[in-house]
Amino acid sequence: SGHDFGQSNPAALFFAIVKLPLPQGAPPYMRFNDFVCFKEYAPGGGSAAQHVEDFFRFTKGYDIIRRVGGNKTSEQQIRDLYSQHSWPISMPTITHVPAQLDRVKGLEELNKLYIFEDLHGLLGQMASCMFELDEDGKPTNKIKSEAKYHFLAALRYFASGFVPETVHHRENKIHVQVYG
């Protein structure tokens, strides 16, 4: 799950990893280890205890392997609060927003990310999110009105922990030239 914190506007997204055999009715193009976002959560307030109760209800029957949320070290107290209620949330492995966006794009480009069509909040934010423009009218790396895109933040945090197959690990070779 991916989580964005806020007292009056917390948000969470819940994902499943595709396993074999594919469930009946699954699209034929879906593959093993693809990600399916099946639930969005934006209650508009409430306590961590209430949220965790809802989270357990949403994920009943699932094995939870990762919960990620909050992009700042200053949000550790909120992560700890959820942990005290038996829903441990870790900090994203990548905290730089453009790098997080690159992970989301990588999953999308590989068709490894599926979103249920009834997740109107997430889909609406994906459709309306824009980057700020510089003085020449060119997009920058800064998301315009980023604070209102709670589902997109949760998606970025979730995706930051996965390395798309587009990343190739290469040996770093150091060449030393000796003169003399």
Coordinates of C-alpha atoms in Angstrom, one line a residue:
S1 CA 0.0 0.0 0.0
G2 CA 1.0 3.6 -0.6
H3 CA 0.1 6.3 2.0
D4 CA 0.1 10.1 2.0
F5 CA -0.5 11.6 5.4
G6 CA -2.6 14.5 6.5
Q7 CA -4.9 15.1 9.4
S8 CA -7.8 16.3 7.3
N9 CA -6.9 14.6 4.0
P10 CA -5.1 11.3 4.4
A11 CA -5.0 9.1 1.3
A12 CA -4.0 5.5 0.6
L13 CA -3.8 3.2 -2.4
F14 CA -3.9 -0.6 -2.2
F15 CA -2.2 -2.8 -4.7
A16 CA -2.1 -6.5 -5.5
I17 CA 0.7 -8.4 -7.3
V18 CA -0.6 -10.6 -10.1
K19 CA 0.1 -14.3 -9.3
L20 CA -0.4 -17.4 -11.4
P21 CA -2.7 -18.8 -12.3
L22 CA -4.5 -15.6 -13.4
P23 CA -7.9 -15.2 -11.8
Q24 CA -10.9 -16.0 -14.0
G25 CA -11.9 -12.9 -16.0
A26 CA -8.4 -11.3 -15.8
P27 CA -7.4 -9.5 -19.0
P28 CA -5.3 -11.8 -21.2
Y29 CA -2.5 -9.3 -21.4
M30 CA -2.0 -9.2 -17.6
R31 CA 1.2 -10.9 -16.5
F32 CA 2.8 -12.5 -13.5
N33 CA 4.1 -9.8 -11.1
D34 CA 2.2 -6.9 -12.6
F35 CA 0.7 -4.5 -10.1
V36 CA -3.1 -3.8 -9.8
C37 CA -4.3 -0.8 -7.9
F38 CA -7.7 -2.0 -6.6
K39 CA -8.7 0.4 -3.8
E40 CA -8.3 4.1 -3.0
Y41 CA -9.0 5.6 0.4
A42 CA -9.6 9.2 1.2
P43 CA -11.8 9.4 4.3
G44 CA -11.4 13.2 4.8
G45 CA -10.2 12.8 8.4
G46 CA -10.3 10.4 11.3
S47 CA -7.8 8.8 13.6
A48 CA -4.9 6.4 12.8
A49 CA -6.8 3.7 14.7
Q50 CA -9.9 4.2 12.4
H51 CA -7.8 4.2 9.3
V52 CA -6.0 1.0 10.3
E53 CA -9.3 -0.7 11.0
D54 CA -10.4 0.2 7.5
F55 CA -7.0 -0.9 6.0
F56 CA -7.4 -4.4 7.5
R57 CA -10.9 -4.7 6.2
F58 CA -9.7 -3.7 2.7
T59 CA -6.8 -6.2 2.7
K60 CA -8.5 -9.2 4.3
G61 CA -7.3 -12.3 2.6
Y62 CA -4.2 -10.6 1.2
D63 CA -0.6 -11.0 2.3
I64 CA 0.7 -7.5 3.0
I65 CA 4.4 -7.3 1.9
R66 CA 5.0 -3.5 1.8
R67 CA 3.4 -0.4 3.2
V68 CA 5.1 2.9 2.2
G69 CA 4.2 6.4 3.0
G70 CA 5.3 10.0 3.8
N71 CA 8.1 11.5 1.8
K72 CA 9.9 13.3 4.7
T73 CA 11.9 12.2 7.7
S74 CA 9.7 14.6 9.6
E75 CA 6.8 12.3 9.0
Q76 CA 8.4 9.5 11.0
Q77 CA 6.1 10.1 14.0
I78 CA 3.1 9.5 11.8
R79 CA 4.6 6.3 10.5
D80 CA 5.3 5.3 14.1
L81 CA 1.7 6.0 15.1
Y82 CA 0.4 3.6 12.4
S83 CA 3.0 1.0 13.5
Q84 CA 1.6 1.2 17.0
H85 CA -1.8 0.3 15.6
S86 CA -0.2 -2.8 13.8
W87 CA 0.1 -1.2 10.4
P88 CA 3.8 -0.5 10.0
I89 CA 4.6 2.0 7.2
S90 CA 8.1 2.5 6.0
M91 CA 9.6 5.6 4.3
P92 CA 9.9 5.5 0.5
T93 CA 13.3 4.2 -0.6
I94 CA 13.5 7.2 -3.0
T95 CA 12.4 10.6 -1.7
H96 CA 13.3 12.9 -4.7
V97 CA 10.0 13.5 -6.5
P98 CA 11.3 13.4 -10.1
A99 CA 13.0 10.1 -9.3
Q100 CA 9.7 8.7 -7.9
L101 CA 7.9 9.9 -11.0
D102 CA 10.5 8.1 -13.1
R103 CA 9.6 4.8 -11.3
V104 CA 5.9 5.3 -11.9
K105 CA 6.6 6.1 -15.6
G106 CA 8.8 3.0 -15.8
L107 CA 6.0 0.7 -14.5
E108 CA 3.5 2.4 -16.8
E109 CA 5.7 2.2 -19.9
L110 CA 6.2 -1.5 -19.3
N111 CA 2.4 -2.0 -18.8
K112 CA 3.0 -3.4 -15.4
L113 CA 0.6 -1.1 -13.6
Y114 CA -3.2 -1.5 -13.8
I115 CA -5.7 0.7 -12.1
F116 CA -9.3 -0.3 -11.6
E117 CA -11.6 2.0 -13.6
D118 CA -13.7 2.9 -10.6
L119 CA -10.8 4.6 -8.8
H120 CA -12.0 8.0 -9.8
G121 CA -9.9 10.0 -7.4
L122 CA -6.6 8.5 -8.6
L123 CA -7.5 8.6 -12.3
G124 CA -8.8 12.2 -12.0
Q125 CA -5.5 13.3 -10.4
M126 CA -3.5 11.5 -13.1
A127 CA -5.5 13.3 -15.8
S128 CA -5.3 16.7 -14.2
C129 CA -1.7 16.8 -12.8
M130 CA 0.6 19.3 -14.5
F131 CA 4.1 20.6 -14.1
E132 CA 4.8 24.3 -13.3
L133 CA 6.1 26.2 -16.3
D134 CA 9.2 28.3 -16.3
E135 CA 9.4 31.9 -17.6
D136 CA 9.7 30.6 -21.2
G137 CA 6.6 28.4 -20.8
K138 CA 8.5 25.2 -20.6
P139 CA 7.7 22.5 -18.0
T140 CA 9.9 22.3 -14.9
N141 CA 10.4 19.3 -12.6
K142 CA 8.0 20.8 -10.0
I143 CA 4.4 19.6 -9.9
K144 CA 1.9 22.5 -10.0
S145 CA -0.2 22.5 -6.7
E146 CA 1.5 19.3 -5.6
A147 CA -0.1 19.4 -2.1
K148 CA -3.5 18.6 -3.6
Y149 CA -2.4 15.4 -5.3
H150 CA -2.5 12.9 -2.4
F151 CA -3.3 9.8 -4.5
L152 CA -0.4 10.6 -6.8
A153 CA 1.9 11.0 -3.9
A154 CA 0.8 7.6 -2.5
L155 CA 1.4 6.1 -6.0
R156 CA 4.9 7.6 -6.2
Y157 CA 5.8 6.3 -2.7
F158 CA 4.6 2.9 -3.6
A159 CA 6.4 2.8 -6.9
S160 CA 9.7 4.0 -5.4
G161 CA 10.4 0.6 -4.0
F162 CA 10.3 -1.2 -7.3
V163 CA 13.0 -1.2 -10.0
P164 CA 11.4 -1.5 -13.5
E165 CA 13.0 -3.9 -16.0
T166 CA 14.1 -0.8 -17.9
V167 CA 16.9 -0.4 -15.3
H168 CA 19.9 -2.4 -16.4
H169 CA 22.6 -3.1 -13.9
R170 CA 26.0 -2.7 -15.4
E171 CA 29.4 -3.3 -13.9
N172 CA 31.2 -0.1 -13.3
K173 CA 34.6 -0.4 -14.8
I174 CA 37.4 1.9 -13.8
H175 CA 40.2 2.3 -16.3
V176 CA 43.5 3.5 -15.0
Q177 CA 46.0 4.9 -17.4
V178 CA 49.6 4.7 -16.1
Y179 CA 52.1 7.1 -17.6
G180 CA 55.8 6.8 -17.2

